[in-house]
Short mmCIF file of C-alpha atoms in Angstrom, two decimals:
data_model
loop_
_atom_site.label_atom_id
_atom_site.label_comp_id
_atom_site.label_asym_id
_atom_site.label_seq_id
_atom_site.Cartn_x
_atom_site.Cartn_y
_atom_site.Cartn_z
CA MET A 1 14.62 32.58 -60.48
CA ARG A 2 15.45 34.87 -63.07
CA ILE A 3 13.63 36.05 -65.91
CA ARG A 4 16.15 34.57 -68.89
CA ASP A 5 16.02 31.09 -66.59
CA TRP A 6 11.44 31.25 -67.05
CA ASP A 7 10.48 29.13 -68.96
CA ARG A 8 9.98 29.73 -72.72
CA ASN A 9 6.27 30.03 -71.94
CA LEU A 10 6.16 32.25 -68.93
CA LYS A 11 8.98 35.00 -71.10
CA VAL A 12 6.59 35.03 -74.16
CA ARG A 13 3.31 35.94 -71.82
CA LEU A 14 4.78 38.54 -69.14
CA PHE A 15 5.46 41.03 -72.33
CA GLY A 16 2.45 40.39 -74.40
CA GLU A 17 -0.23 40.80 -71.65
CA ALA A 18 1.62 43.85 -70.53
CA LEU A 19 1.24 45.58 -73.98
CA MET A 20 -2.70 43.92 -73.51
CA ASN A 21 -2.72 44.76 -69.86
CA THR A 22 -2.04 48.92 -71.06
CA THR A 23 -3.95 48.75 -73.79
CA PHE A 24 -7.25 47.35 -71.63
CA TRP A 25 -6.19 49.67 -68.91
CA MET A 26 -6.49 53.09 -71.64
CA PHE A 27 -10.46 52.57 -70.94
CA PHE A 28 -11.17 50.44 -68.59
CA PRO A 29 -10.86 52.60 -65.61
CA PHE A 30 -14.15 55.45 -67.97
CA MET A 31 -16.50 52.72 -68.04
CA ALA A 32 -18.42 53.08 -64.96
CA ILE A 33 -18.55 56.17 -66.32
CA TYR A 34 -19.76 55.74 -69.34
CA PHE A 35 -22.06 53.48 -68.92
CA ALA A 36 -23.72 55.53 -66.04
CA GLU A 37 -24.24 58.40 -67.57
CA SER A 38 -25.72 56.29 -70.90
CA PHE A 39 -28.09 54.30 -69.04
CA GLY A 40 -28.33 56.62 -65.06
CA LYS A 41 -26.70 55.00 -62.31
CA GLU A 42 -29.15 53.03 -60.40
CA THR A 43 -29.76 51.19 -64.14
CA ALA A 44 -25.29 50.98 -64.91
CA SER A 45 -24.91 49.95 -61.34
CA VAL A 46 -27.51 47.39 -61.59
CA LEU A 47 -25.88 46.15 -65.71
CA LEU A 48 -22.53 46.08 -64.59
CA ILE A 49 -23.50 43.84 -60.84
CA VAL A 50 -25.76 41.49 -63.52
CA SER A 51 -22.22 41.43 -65.62
CA GLN A 52 -19.64 40.73 -61.70
CA VAL A 53 -22.16 37.14 -61.52
CA PHE A 54 -22.18 36.20 -64.81
CA SER A 55 -18.27 36.86 -64.95
CA VAL A 56 -17.66 34.41 -61.43
CA VAL A 57 -20.04 31.71 -63.45
CA ALA A 58 -17.53 32.33 -66.52
CA ASN A 59 -13.74 31.98 -63.85
CA LEU A 60 -15.27 28.85 -61.60
CA LEU A 61 -16.51 27.25 -65.94
CA GLY A 62 -12.29 28.24 -66.61
CA GLY A 63 -11.01 26.40 -64.53
CA TYR A 64 -12.24 23.70 -65.13
CA CYS A 65 -12.11 23.73 -68.05
CA ALA A 66 -7.97 24.98 -67.94
CA ASP A 67 -8.36 21.30 -66.33
CA MET A 68 -10.28 19.57 -68.61
CA PHE A 69 -9.03 20.61 -72.59
CA GLY A 70 -5.57 22.66 -71.60
CA ARG A 71 -4.54 25.95 -70.52
CA LYS A 72 -3.05 26.87 -74.32
CA ARG A 73 -6.13 26.53 -75.14
CA MET A 74 -8.04 27.76 -73.54
CA MET A 75 -5.34 31.60 -73.31
CA VAL A 76 -6.16 31.72 -76.85
CA LEU A 77 -9.59 30.96 -77.15
CA SER A 78 -10.37 33.95 -74.53
CA ALA A 79 -7.64 36.15 -75.97
CA TYR A 80 -9.63 35.77 -79.19
CA GLY A 81 -12.42 36.60 -77.91
CA GLN A 82 -12.33 39.13 -76.08
CA GLY A 83 -10.15 40.11 -78.89
CA ALA A 84 -14.28 40.22 -80.80
CA ALA A 85 -15.74 42.09 -78.06
CA PHE A 86 -13.71 44.48 -77.76
CA PHE A 87 -13.26 44.80 -81.35
CA ILE A 88 -17.39 45.76 -81.77
CA PHE A 89 -17.52 47.70 -78.39
CA ALA A 90 -15.03 49.86 -80.39
CA LEU A 91 -17.67 49.94 -83.95
CA ALA A 92 -20.83 50.54 -81.43
CA SER A 93 -18.60 53.33 -80.28
CA SER A 94 -17.40 55.36 -83.82
CA PRO A 95 -18.17 58.17 -85.98
CA TRP A 96 -20.45 56.38 -87.52
CA TRP A 97 -22.83 54.23 -85.12
CA SER A 98 -23.73 55.53 -81.58
CA SER A 99 -25.02 51.62 -78.22
CA PRO A 100 -24.42 51.65 -75.58
CA LEU A 101 -26.40 48.51 -74.65
CA VAL A 102 -24.18 46.87 -77.81
CA GLY A 103 -21.29 48.17 -76.28
CA PHE A 104 -22.15 47.07 -71.91
CA LEU A 105 -22.79 43.24 -73.83
CA CYS A 106 -19.71 43.60 -75.80
CA PHE A 107 -17.59 44.77 -72.86
CA THR A 108 -19.55 41.71 -70.46
CA PHE A 109 -18.51 38.86 -73.25
CA ALA A 110 -15.01 40.48 -72.50
CA GLY A 111 -15.33 40.19 -68.72
CA ILE A 112 -16.47 36.33 -69.38
CA CYS A 113 -13.30 35.58 -72.01
CA GLY A 114 -10.55 37.65 -69.31
CA ALA A 115 -12.64 34.88 -66.06
CA PHE A 116 -11.54 31.26 -68.63
CA TYR A 117 -7.97 33.30 -69.61
CA TRP A 118 -7.03 33.64 -65.44
CA PRO A 119 -7.38 30.51 -64.27
CA ALA A 120 -5.61 28.64 -66.92
CA SER A 121 -2.83 31.37 -66.93
CA GLN A 122 -2.20 31.24 -63.39
CA ALA A 123 -1.55 27.26 -63.70
CA MET A 124 1.04 26.93 -66.07
CA VAL A 125 2.61 29.00 -64.06
CA ALA A 126 2.00 25.68 -61.11
CA ASP A 127 3.10 23.49 -63.69
CA VAL A 128 6.96 25.21 -65.11
CA VAL A 129 7.41 26.81 -62.37
CA PRO A 130 8.74 25.13 -59.72
CA GLU A 131 7.28 25.47 -55.96
CA LYS A 132 10.51 27.09 -54.37
CA ASP A 133 10.61 30.17 -56.90
CA ARG A 134 6.47 30.52 -57.15
CA SER A 135 5.82 33.40 -55.19
CA HIS A 136 8.46 35.19 -56.87
CA VAL A 137 7.18 34.22 -60.07
CA PHE A 138 3.79 35.66 -59.47
CA ALA A 139 5.06 38.65 -58.03
CA VAL A 140 6.73 39.62 -61.53
CA PHE A 141 3.31 39.39 -62.82
CA TYR A 142 1.53 41.04 -60.34
CA THR A 143 4.28 43.98 -61.23
CA SER A 144 3.85 44.23 -64.96
CA VAL A 145 -0.30 43.95 -63.79
CA ASN A 146 0.05 47.16 -61.73
CA VAL A 147 2.99 48.96 -64.05
CA SER A 148 0.29 47.95 -66.44
CA VAL A 149 -1.97 50.09 -64.61
CA VAL A 150 -0.13 53.06 -64.17
CA ILE A 151 0.56 53.76 -67.45
CA GLY A 152 -2.94 53.05 -69.09
CA PRO A 153 -5.56 55.34 -67.14
CA THR A 154 -3.03 58.19 -67.57
CA ILE A 155 -2.13 58.11 -71.86
CA GLY A 156 -5.86 56.43 -71.24
CA GLY A 157 -6.58 59.90 -69.18
CA LEU A 158 -5.62 61.96 -72.31
CA PHE A 159 -7.49 60.10 -75.15
CA TYR A 160 -10.24 58.16 -73.86
CA ALA A 161 -13.24 62.01 -74.06
CA ASN A 162 -12.62 62.39 -77.83
CA HIS A 163 -10.60 59.21 -78.80
CA ARG A 164 -12.93 55.90 -77.32
CA PHE A 165 -13.04 54.50 -80.36
CA ALA A 166 -9.10 54.51 -81.18
CA LEU A 167 -8.40 53.18 -78.14
CA LEU A 168 -10.83 50.07 -77.78
CA LEU A 169 -10.07 49.35 -80.91
CA ALA A 170 -6.53 49.58 -79.45
CA ALA A 171 -7.16 47.15 -77.27
CA ALA A 172 -8.89 44.60 -79.75
CA CYS A 173 -5.31 44.46 -82.54
CA SER A 174 -3.66 43.41 -79.04
CA CYS A 175 -6.15 40.66 -77.87
CA PHE A 176 -5.75 39.54 -81.42
CA ALA A 177 -2.06 40.02 -80.96
CA MET A 178 -1.41 38.43 -78.17
CA ALA A 179 -3.94 35.25 -79.19
CA THR A 180 -2.21 34.54 -81.93
CA LEU A 181 1.64 34.96 -80.31
CA LEU A 182 -0.06 32.51 -77.74
CA ALA A 183 -1.40 30.22 -80.59
CA LYS A 184 1.88 29.38 -82.55
CA GLN A 185 4.77 30.15 -79.32
CA LEU A 186 2.60 28.36 -76.05
CA ARG A 187 3.10 25.15 -75.69
CA GLU A 188 0.34 23.20 -73.40
CA THR A 189 1.89 22.20 -69.93
CA ALA A 190 -2.06 20.67 -68.06
CA PRO A 191 -0.99 17.41 -66.90
CA LEU A 192 -2.80 14.70 -68.70
CA ALA A 193 -4.43 18.00 -70.96
CA ALA A 194 -4.24 15.64 -74.25
CA GLY A 195 -5.19 12.56 -73.34
CA ARG A 196 -8.26 12.54 -70.95
CA LYS A 197 -11.69 11.64 -71.57
CA LYS A 198 -13.56 14.81 -73.13
CA VAL A 199 -17.45 15.56 -71.25
CA GLU A 200 -20.03 15.95 -74.05
CA GLU A 201 -23.09 15.73 -72.35
CA TRP A 202 -24.41 18.98 -71.21
CA PRO A 203 -26.47 16.83 -68.04
CA GLN A 204 -22.95 14.39 -67.03
CA PHE A 205 -20.83 18.47 -67.98
CA TRP A 206 -22.74 19.56 -65.06
CA ARG A 207 -22.79 16.79 -62.79
CA GLU A 208 -18.58 16.39 -63.29
CA GLN A 209 -18.64 20.92 -62.74
CA LEU A 210 -21.19 20.19 -58.65
CA ARG A 211 -18.44 17.05 -58.15
CA GLN A 212 -15.23 18.72 -58.51
CA TYR A 213 -16.24 22.03 -56.94
CA ALA A 214 -18.00 20.26 -54.38
CA VAL A 215 -14.17 18.30 -53.52
CA ILE A 216 -12.54 22.13 -52.91
CA VAL A 217 -14.72 23.65 -50.69
CA ARG A 218 -14.85 20.04 -48.64
CA ASP A 219 -11.21 21.78 -49.11
CA ARG A 220 -11.15 23.36 -45.42
CA THR A 221 -8.02 25.07 -45.65
CA PHE A 222 -8.20 25.98 -49.19
CA PHE A 223 -12.53 27.13 -47.74
CA LEU A 224 -11.06 29.40 -44.56
CA PHE A 225 -8.38 30.28 -47.33
CA ILE A 226 -11.16 31.75 -49.28
CA ALA A 227 -13.05 33.34 -46.40
CA ALA A 228 -10.31 34.83 -44.93
CA GLY A 229 -9.46 36.13 -48.62
CA VAL A 230 -13.35 37.72 -49.63
CA LEU A 231 -13.73 39.54 -45.52
CA VAL A 232 -9.79 40.71 -45.80
CA ALA A 233 -10.47 42.17 -49.54
CA GLN A 234 -13.54 44.66 -48.19
CA THR A 235 -11.07 46.92 -47.06
CA PHE A 236 -8.49 47.04 -50.37
CA MET A 237 -11.61 47.33 -52.59
CA GLN A 238 -11.68 50.90 -51.03
CA LEU A 239 -9.43 52.31 -52.77
CA ASP A 240 -11.57 53.09 -55.72
CA LEU A 241 -14.45 53.13 -52.65
CA LEU A 242 -14.70 54.79 -50.59
CA ILE A 243 -11.58 56.30 -49.41
CA PRO A 244 -11.67 58.81 -52.94
CA VAL A 245 -15.31 59.81 -51.31
CA TYR A 246 -13.39 59.92 -48.16
CA THR A 247 -10.57 61.97 -49.26
CA LYS A 248 -12.75 64.72 -51.51
CA GLU A 249 -15.35 65.39 -49.05
CA THR A 250 -12.89 65.80 -45.77
CA ILE A 251 -9.53 67.90 -47.56
CA GLU A 252 -10.61 70.68 -48.28
CA GLY A 253 -7.54 72.33 -49.79
CA GLU A 254 -3.70 72.92 -48.21
CA THR A 255 -1.22 73.57 -49.83
CA LEU A 256 1.89 71.51 -49.73
CA TRP A 257 5.52 72.18 -49.71
CA GLY A 258 4.05 75.79 -50.11
CA ARG A 259 3.48 76.47 -53.47
CA PHE A 260 1.12 73.90 -53.97
CA THR A 261 -2.55 74.06 -53.36
CA ILE A 262 -4.32 70.48 -53.68
CA ASP A 263 -8.31 69.80 -52.80
CA GLY A 264 -10.18 66.24 -51.41
CA THR A 265 -10.10 64.96 -55.90
CA SER A 266 -6.08 66.36 -56.56
CA ALA A 267 -5.56 64.08 -52.62
CA PHE A 268 -6.96 61.04 -54.36
CA GLY A 269 -4.95 60.67 -57.73
CA LEU A 270 -1.37 61.96 -54.80
CA LEU A 271 -2.66 58.85 -53.19
CA ILE A 272 -2.90 56.25 -56.64
CA ALA A 273 0.35 57.42 -57.80
CA GLU A 274 2.08 56.29 -54.87
CA ASN A 275 1.09 53.06 -54.31
CA GLY A 276 1.34 52.39 -58.05
CA LEU A 277 4.64 53.92 -57.71
CA LEU A 278 5.19 51.95 -54.74
CA VAL A 279 3.71 48.48 -57.02
CA VAL A 280 5.56 49.13 -59.36
CA LEU A 281 9.37 49.44 -57.08
CA GLY A 282 8.85 47.16 -54.40
CA THR A 283 6.44 44.41 -54.90
CA VAL A 284 9.64 42.01 -56.07
CA MET A 285 11.91 42.97 -52.96
CA VAL A 286 8.83 42.37 -50.35
CA ALA A 287 8.07 39.91 -52.02
CA ARG A 288 11.46 38.17 -51.53
CA TYR A 289 12.45 39.11 -48.01
CA MET A 290 8.46 37.65 -46.99
CA GLU A 291 9.79 33.72 -48.46
CA ARG A 292 12.72 35.22 -44.96
CA TYR A 293 9.32 33.85 -43.48
CA ASP A 294 6.68 31.35 -42.34
CA GLU A 295 3.44 32.38 -45.04
CA ARG A 296 1.56 32.30 -42.09
CA TRP A 297 3.15 35.19 -40.39
CA ALA A 298 2.52 37.06 -43.88
CA PHE A 299 -1.29 35.64 -44.05
CA ILE A 300 -2.09 37.17 -40.51
CA GLY A 301 0.20 40.44 -39.99
CA SER A 302 -1.11 41.41 -43.84
CA SER A 303 -4.77 41.03 -42.31
CA ILE A 304 -3.39 43.10 -39.22
CA LEU A 305 -1.65 46.30 -41.18
CA TYR A 306 -4.66 46.33 -43.71
CA GLY A 307 -6.85 47.33 -39.78
CA VAL A 308 -4.63 49.48 -38.75
CA THR A 309 -4.40 51.77 -41.31
CA MET A 310 -8.25 51.33 -42.04
CA TRP A 311 -8.38 53.00 -38.27
CA LEU A 312 -6.17 55.40 -39.64
CA PHE A 313 -7.26 55.97 -42.32
CA SER A 314 -10.18 57.71 -40.71
CA HIS A 315 -8.45 59.71 -37.83
CA THR A 316 -5.62 61.95 -41.19
CA THR A 317 -7.20 64.13 -42.68
CA SER A 318 -3.88 65.48 -44.51
CA ILE A 319 -2.60 65.06 -47.12
CA VAL A 320 0.80 64.32 -45.71
CA GLY A 321 -0.64 61.79 -43.20
CA LEU A 322 -3.33 59.92 -45.80
CA MET A 323 0.66 59.21 -47.77
CA LEU A 324 2.01 57.89 -44.99
CA VAL A 325 -0.98 56.36 -44.05
CA MET A 326 -1.70 54.36 -47.87
CA GLY A 327 2.68 53.16 -47.65
CA LEU A 328 1.75 51.47 -44.66
CA PHE A 329 -1.60 50.14 -46.86
CA THR A 330 0.72 49.14 -50.06
CA LEU A 331 2.40 47.53 -47.45
CA ALA A 332 0.35 45.20 -46.96
CA GLU A 333 -0.47 44.54 -49.99
CA LEU A 334 3.06 44.54 -51.14
CA MET A 335 3.06 41.28 -48.52
CA THR A 336 0.97 38.83 -49.86
CA ALA A 337 1.49 39.84 -53.41
CA GLY A 338 3.51 36.54 -54.69
CA LEU A 339 2.50 33.94 -52.00
CA GLN A 340 -1.34 34.08 -52.22
CA GLN A 341 -1.17 32.62 -55.88
CA SER A 342 1.86 29.71 -54.73
CA PHE A 343 -0.03 28.70 -51.17
CA VAL A 344 -3.04 27.47 -54.00
CA SER A 345 -0.52 26.26 -56.01
CA LYS A 346 0.40 24.21 -53.30
CA LEU A 347 -2.64 23.14 -51.85
CA ALA A 348 -3.88 21.67 -56.05
CA PRO A 349 -3.71 18.67 -56.76
CA GLU A 350 -1.88 18.81 -60.23
CA ASP A 351 -5.46 17.75 -62.20
CA MET A 352 -7.34 19.93 -60.61
CA ARG A 353 -5.13 23.64 -60.76
CA GLY A 354 -7.03 25.62 -62.88
CA GLN A 355 -10.63 24.75 -60.63
CA TYR A 356 -8.37 25.24 -57.39
CA PHE A 357 -7.29 28.61 -59.17
CA ALA A 358 -10.75 29.57 -60.63
CA ALA A 359 -13.04 29.43 -56.53
CA ALA A 360 -9.75 31.07 -55.31
CA SER A 361 -10.14 34.17 -57.16
CA LEU A 362 -13.90 33.89 -55.54
CA ARG A 363 -12.32 35.97 -52.99
CA PHE A 364 -11.98 38.97 -54.90
CA THR A 365 -15.53 38.51 -56.89
CA ILE A 366 -17.58 38.88 -54.07
CA GLY A 367 -15.14 40.53 -52.38
CA ARG A 368 -16.69 43.30 -55.15
CA MET A 369 -19.64 42.66 -55.13
CA LEU A 370 -19.75 44.15 -51.15
CA ALA A 371 -17.69 46.61 -51.14
CA PRO A 372 -19.91 48.99 -52.80
CA PHE A 373 -21.62 48.34 -48.85
CA SER A 374 -19.40 50.66 -46.87
CA LEU A 375 -20.97 53.61 -48.75
CA ALA A 376 -24.62 53.13 -47.92
CA ALA A 377 -22.93 52.41 -44.47
CA VAL A 378 -21.25 56.48 -44.06
CA THR A 379 -24.45 57.85 -43.92
CA TRP A 380 -25.98 55.73 -41.11
CA ILE A 381 -22.82 55.39 -39.28
CA GLY A 382 -20.58 57.13 -41.01
CA TYR A 383 -17.03 57.43 -42.48
CA THR A 384 -15.09 56.52 -39.04
CA TRP A 385 -16.89 53.73 -37.43
CA THR A 386 -17.80 52.44 -40.84
CA PHE A 387 -13.87 52.09 -40.86
CA ALA A 388 -13.61 50.88 -37.70
CA PHE A 389 -16.07 48.46 -39.26
CA LEU A 390 -13.75 47.72 -41.73
CA GLY A 391 -10.45 46.95 -39.38
CA ILE A 392 -12.51 45.14 -37.89
CA LEU A 393 -13.32 42.31 -40.37
CA ALA A 394 -9.96 42.20 -41.63
CA LEU A 395 -8.90 41.08 -38.07
CA ALA A 396 -11.37 39.19 -38.66
CA SER A 397 -9.93 37.56 -42.15
CA ALA A 398 -6.41 37.30 -39.29
CA GLY A 399 -7.60 34.53 -37.18
CA LEU A 400 -9.08 32.61 -40.07
CA TYR A 401 -5.37 32.69 -41.66
CA ALA A 402 -4.72 31.15 -38.76
CA TRP A 403 -7.59 29.18 -38.33
CA MET A 404 -6.71 27.69 -41.76
CA PHE A 405 -2.52 27.60 -41.01
CA GLN A 406 -3.74 25.26 -37.91
CA GLN A 407 -6.04 22.99 -39.85
CA ALA A 408 -2.80 23.29 -42.58
CA GLY A 409 -0.50 21.79 -40.12
CA ARG A 410 -3.18 18.91 -38.65
CA ALA A 411 -3.09 17.93 -42.04
CA GLN A 412 0.25 17.24 -43.13
CA ARG A 413 0.93 16.05 -39.32
CA SER A 414 -2.14 13.46 -40.17
CA ASP A 415 -0.25 12.47 -43.67
CA ILE A 416 2.73 12.08 -42.11
CA SER A 417 1.85 9.38 -39.92
CA LEU A 418 -0.25 7.43 -41.89
CA SER A 419 3.34 7.54 -44.35
#
């Protein structure tokens, strides 16, 4: 499915979100440094965990609201909210006023708005794209995000130290522009969004929330999908946790091609650049190739490959070797880049797509909360055993994926026999 054949909603979002994501990534990678310098490392880590907890709750609420009030409305409000948060954050980092506390509160609110935006945006793709083309469309959006991840930090690294105010202001302006574009150009795609009864009383609202998500938890296939995703997330979340520490401490200095001397820190920069470049160049190609095979083998194969790369990382101390392992690591990432959202959209009933996508994101939010334990594990058992344990978790996720598809097959045969 070519981009020119896409629904207008998706074309508008693809280019608008690319701009918004690029400006966001100009400063986002440096926020941990900013808060650590402002509050101290321990306090900053606690604050960031608290911020993530709010985002988890907001994500689940966002899925419900996307189904109840419509995709477009939630996306527009979320984009305006992010713009307001970044604007106040910019003022709190300006030459005239400096307040890290206000900055943190704005950063948290922006994360909450982003958590409301994501389920609606994913559900909208499922609303307007035929099932056979969804993995390709999701892969294109995934590529767009990764282009921003490559370009944004590169620009931000040049300007962040002396121009944080300008970067935050640019992010605010891009969010306001995006919100205005969505409000004017998008049409609503949620099934029955305009005619559904609105929940007005807060007690009734929360009861409805719990009831709807209880239905999702009872979906055994979907529950296994989330559990397997949390386990395998412990491997790819290490890209900005354990792997940079490992390369810094194991590579003292190595000369490449007889000309360039690279230490551990620079080596990690090369690995990140390699990962970003391969994702940008290979996402759509790998997604199309994986469409030839049953989804079961893509999910299981990706987890097994993640497990293998964890073992290889712990036994590799040369830059060239690490770059080869990173190539396999990125391939494991790309094998399911477009399939994951497509798989969720097939499981989700039409009137609950937003909530299913929100619940599916728990793979990453819970995974992100657990991943830092790997740094503590290194001090207890060392790198070799830590990487080995992460590899075992990846293999365990492959087992859960196998069980998940077994359950899905049984449910499908049961539906056929009942019909």
